[in-house]
mmCIF file of C-alpha atoms in Angstrom:
data_model
loop_
_atom_site.group_PDB
_atom_site.id
_atom_site.type_symbol
_atom_site.label_atom_id
_atom_site.label_comp_id
_atom_site.label_asym_id
_atom_site.label_seq_id
_atom_site.Cartn_x
_atom_site.Cartn_y
_atom_site.Cartn_z
ATOM 1 C CA MET N 28 118.783 102.691 122.213
ATOM 2 C CA THR N 29 119.173 101.963 118.129
ATOM 3 C CA THR N 30 116.524 102.371 115.451
ATOM 4 C CA GLY N 31 116.364 101.366 112.023
ATOM 5 C CA ALA N 32 115.590 103.177 109.019
ATOM 6 C CA PRO N 33 112.513 104.610 108.257
ATOM 7 C CA PRO N 34 110.168 102.038 106.503
ATOM 8 C CA THR N 35 109.480 101.942 102.551
ATOM 9 C CA ASP N 36 107.259 102.099 100.430
ATOM 10 C CA GLU N 37 107.416 98.549 99.767
ATOM 11 C CA ASP N 38 108.012 97.750 104.020
ATOM 12 C CA HIS N 39 104.006 99.197 103.211
ATOM 13 C CA MET N 40 103.525 97.273 99.817
ATOM 14 C CA ARG N 41 104.265 94.146 101.378
ATOM 15 C CA GLU N 42 101.971 95.313 104.542
ATOM 16 C CA ALA N 43 99.191 95.232 101.997
ATOM 17 C CA LEU N 44 99.855 92.584 99.974
ATOM 18 C CA ALA N 45 99.846 90.247 103.451
ATOM 19 C CA LEU N 46 96.227 91.292 104.348
ATOM 20 C CA ALA N 47 95.345 90.712 100.363
ATOM 21 C CA GLN N 48 96.653 86.952 101.491
ATOM 22 C CA ALA N 49 93.721 87.482 104.292
ATOM 23 C CA GLY N 50 91.423 88.165 102.300
ATOM 24 C CA ALA N 51 91.854 85.948 99.648
ATOM 25 C CA ALA N 52 92.153 82.966 102.672
ATOM 26 C CA ALA N 53 88.510 83.870 103.207
ATOM 27 C CA GLY N 54 88.124 83.459 100.042
ATOM 28 C CA GLU N 55 87.864 86.932 97.916
ATOM 29 C CA VAL N 56 89.835 88.903 95.490
ATOM 30 C CA PRO N 57 93.070 89.392 97.345
ATOM 31 C CA VAL N 58 93.579 93.287 97.042
ATOM 32 C CA GLY N 59 94.888 94.863 100.524
ATOM 33 C CA ALA N 60 95.374 98.268 101.135
ATOM 34 C CA VAL N 61 96.988 100.226 104.213
ATOM 35 C CA VAL N 62 97.083 103.824 105.242
ATOM 36 C CA VAL N 63 100.401 105.316 106.698
ATOM 37 C CA LYS N 64 100.419 108.688 108.978
ATOM 38 C CA ASP N 65 103.981 110.654 110.187
ATOM 39 C CA GLY N 66 105.762 106.440 108.557
ATOM 40 C CA GLU N 67 103.056 104.376 110.590
ATOM 41 C CA VAL N 68 100.499 101.905 109.539
ATOM 42 C CA ILE N 69 97.080 103.243 110.875
ATOM 43 C CA GLY N 70 93.703 101.100 109.236
ATOM 44 C CA ARG N 71 94.711 97.509 107.685
ATOM 45 C CA GLY N 72 91.903 95.876 105.157
ATOM 46 C CA TRP N 73 91.597 93.323 102.593
ATOM 47 C CA ASN N 74 89.196 93.139 100.151
ATOM 48 C CA ARG N 75 84.950 91.964 101.748
ATOM 49 C CA PRO N 76 82.084 92.898 99.675
ATOM 50 C CA ILE N 77 80.991 89.032 99.345
ATOM 51 C CA GLY N 78 81.747 88.667 103.592
ATOM 52 C CA ALA N 79 79.752 91.792 104.587
ATOM 53 C CA ALA N 80 77.115 91.490 102.180
ATOM 54 C CA ASP N 81 78.100 95.080 100.560
ATOM 55 C CA PRO N 82 79.329 96.155 97.134
ATOM 56 C CA THR N 83 81.543 99.022 99.421
ATOM 57 C CA ALA N 84 83.327 97.063 101.015
ATOM 58 C CA HIS N 85 87.101 97.388 99.679
ATOM 59 C CA ALA N 86 90.087 97.032 101.111
ATOM 60 C CA GLU N 87 90.809 101.190 99.702
ATOM 61 C CA ILE N 88 87.606 102.127 101.743
ATOM 62 C CA VAL N 89 88.324 99.769 104.833
ATOM 63 C CA ALA N 90 91.533 100.978 105.781
ATOM 64 C CA LEU N 91 90.547 104.596 104.931
ATOM 65 C CA ARG N 92 87.374 104.054 107.383
ATOM 66 C CA GLU N 93 89.679 102.584 109.640
ATOM 67 C CA ALA N 94 92.208 105.121 109.696
ATOM 68 C CA ALA N 95 88.994 107.911 109.633
ATOM 69 C CA THR N 96 88.055 106.089 113.407
ATOM 70 C CA ARG N 97 91.401 106.134 114.488
ATOM 71 C CA LEU N 98 92.065 109.825 113.697
ATOM 72 C CA GLY N 99 88.294 110.827 114.273
ATOM 73 C CA ASN N 100 88.543 112.186 111.272
ATOM 74 C CA TYR N 101 87.053 111.779 107.761
ATOM 75 C CA ARG N 102 89.310 113.779 106.331
ATOM 76 C CA LEU N 103 93.380 112.293 106.876
ATOM 77 C CA PRO N 104 95.518 115.142 104.786
ATOM 78 C CA GLY N 105 99.088 114.532 105.334
ATOM 79 C CA CYS N 106 98.396 110.376 105.297
ATOM 80 C CA GLU N 107 99.186 107.744 102.512
ATOM 81 C CA LEU N 108 97.377 104.366 101.573
ATOM 82 C CA PHE N 109 99.099 101.595 99.906
ATOM 83 C CA VAL N 110 97.186 99.403 97.735
ATOM 84 C CA THR N 111 98.327 96.216 95.696
ATOM 85 C CA LEU N 112 95.508 97.106 92.945
ATOM 86 C CA GLU N 113 95.852 99.610 91.249
ATOM 87 C CA PRO N 114 92.099 101.303 92.575
ATOM 88 C CA CYS N 115 88.181 101.642 90.368
ATOM 89 C CA ALA N 116 86.592 104.356 90.612
ATOM 90 C CA MET N 117 84.904 104.084 93.956
ATOM 91 C CA CYS N 118 88.017 104.168 95.528
ATOM 92 C CA VAL N 119 90.084 107.259 94.013
ATOM 93 C CA GLY N 120 87.049 109.162 94.958
ATOM 94 C CA ALA N 121 87.423 108.146 98.391
ATOM 95 C CA MET N 122 90.500 109.310 98.071
ATOM 96 C CA LEU N 123 90.537 112.688 96.847
ATOM 97 C CA HIS N 124 87.260 113.544 99.730
ATOM 98 C CA ALA N 125 90.416 111.569 101.892
ATOM 99 C CA ARG N 126 93.034 113.983 101.099
ATOM 100 C CA LEU N 127 95.073 111.969 101.222
ATOM 101 C CA ALA N 128 98.620 112.821 100.284
ATOM 102 C CA ARG N 129 99.876 109.998 98.160
ATOM 103 C CA VAL N 130 98.179 106.774 96.943
ATOM 104 C CA VAL N 131 100.688 103.721 95.964
ATOM 105 C CA PHE N 132 99.901 101.544 93.839
ATOM 106 C CA GLY N 133 100.741 97.181 93.016
ATOM 107 C CA ALA N 134 99.635 95.339 89.688
ATOM 108 C CA PRO N 135 98.016 97.641 87.053
ATOM 109 C CA ASP N 136 93.681 97.036 87.015
ATOM 110 C CA PRO N 137 92.919 97.324 82.887
ATOM 111 C CA LYS N 138 89.631 96.623 83.126
ATOM 112 C CA THR N 139 88.540 98.992 86.301
ATOM 113 C CA GLY N 140 92.010 101.231 87.218
ATOM 114 C CA ALA N 141 90.503 104.343 87.201
ATOM 115 C CA CYS N 142 94.356 105.860 87.730
ATOM 116 C CA GLY N 143 94.420 105.935 84.083
ATOM 117 C CA GLY N 144 94.085 101.787 83.765
ATOM 118 C CA ALA N 145 90.421 101.671 81.839
ATOM 119 C CA VAL N 146 89.570 105.519 83.166
ATOM 120 C CA ALA N 147 92.413 108.087 84.813
ATOM 121 C CA LEU N 148 89.931 109.520 86.982
ATOM 122 C CA SER N 149 92.947 110.283 88.833
ATOM 123 C CA ALA N 150 94.695 113.116 86.418
ATOM 124 C CA GLU N 151 91.416 115.219 86.362
ATOM 125 C CA ALA N 152 92.745 118.731 86.918
ATOM 126 C CA ARG N 153 88.995 120.325 87.206
ATOM 127 C CA LEU N 154 88.916 118.984 91.034
ATOM 128 C CA ASN N 155 88.766 119.659 93.885
ATOM 129 C CA HIS N 156 91.617 117.912 95.498
ATOM 130 C CA GLN N 157 94.590 116.617 93.686
ATOM 131 C CA THR N 158 96.638 113.224 95.038
ATOM 132 C CA ALA N 159 99.560 112.169 93.443
ATOM 133 C CA PHE N 160 99.321 108.846 92.228
ATOM 134 C CA GLN N 161 102.154 106.150 92.011
ATOM 135 C CA GLY N 162 101.862 102.927 90.210
ATOM 136 C CA GLY N 163 104.133 99.916 89.654
ATOM 137 C CA VAL N 164 105.479 99.602 92.934
ATOM 138 C CA LEU N 165 106.192 95.406 94.079
ATOM 139 C CA GLY N 166 104.353 95.750 90.331
ATOM 140 C CA ARG N 167 104.662 92.175 90.339
ATOM 141 C CA GLU N 168 104.463 90.113 92.813
ATOM 142 C CA CYS N 169 101.293 92.010 93.954
ATOM 143 C CA GLY N 170 99.978 91.062 89.312
ATOM 144 C CA ALA N 171 101.145 87.520 90.857
ATOM 145 C CA VAL N 172 98.893 86.712 93.838
ATOM 146 C CA LEU N 173 95.346 88.093 92.024
ATOM 147 C CA ARG N 174 97.321 85.807 89.408
ATOM 148 C CA ARG N 175 97.096 82.300 91.730
ATOM 149 C CA PHE N 176 93.725 83.154 92.878
ATOM 150 C CA PHE N 177 91.536 83.422 89.992
ATOM 151 C CA ALA N 178 94.299 80.119 87.862
ATOM 152 C CA ASP N 179 92.516 78.206 91.525
ATOM 153 C CA ARG N 180 89.888 78.940 90.757
ATOM 154 C CA ARG N 181 89.420 78.081 86.358
#
């Protein structure tokens, strides 16, 4: 039996990009997210606030909820989250409460990003849990999906 190499950050981000496309097809802002534990995707989500009439239904929150349900625990230690757009303050707060080990995002968000785009909540040393945040993975591709979506709407 031959096994392949473990999935890379880019592999996980490509899955998040596919979810973003599903969101766009549903008329939502195209943001996708996956939660990964030990190389396996355990949570998936795309933006759903319009369809769900729920302001908290961001891709990250949807993916975190699925992962927490799957693990039977609201804490997700050892898990990583991959998302196509820099998370907002609400999502960073949820990620910190979930005790994620790492968050990887694609495109920066200078208007509402909370990892240095608009604010740097992710770097707040006074918080009781620290999660590693890394941006720019497939950032160009992630940004292009969003630009196309909004260009089509104008």
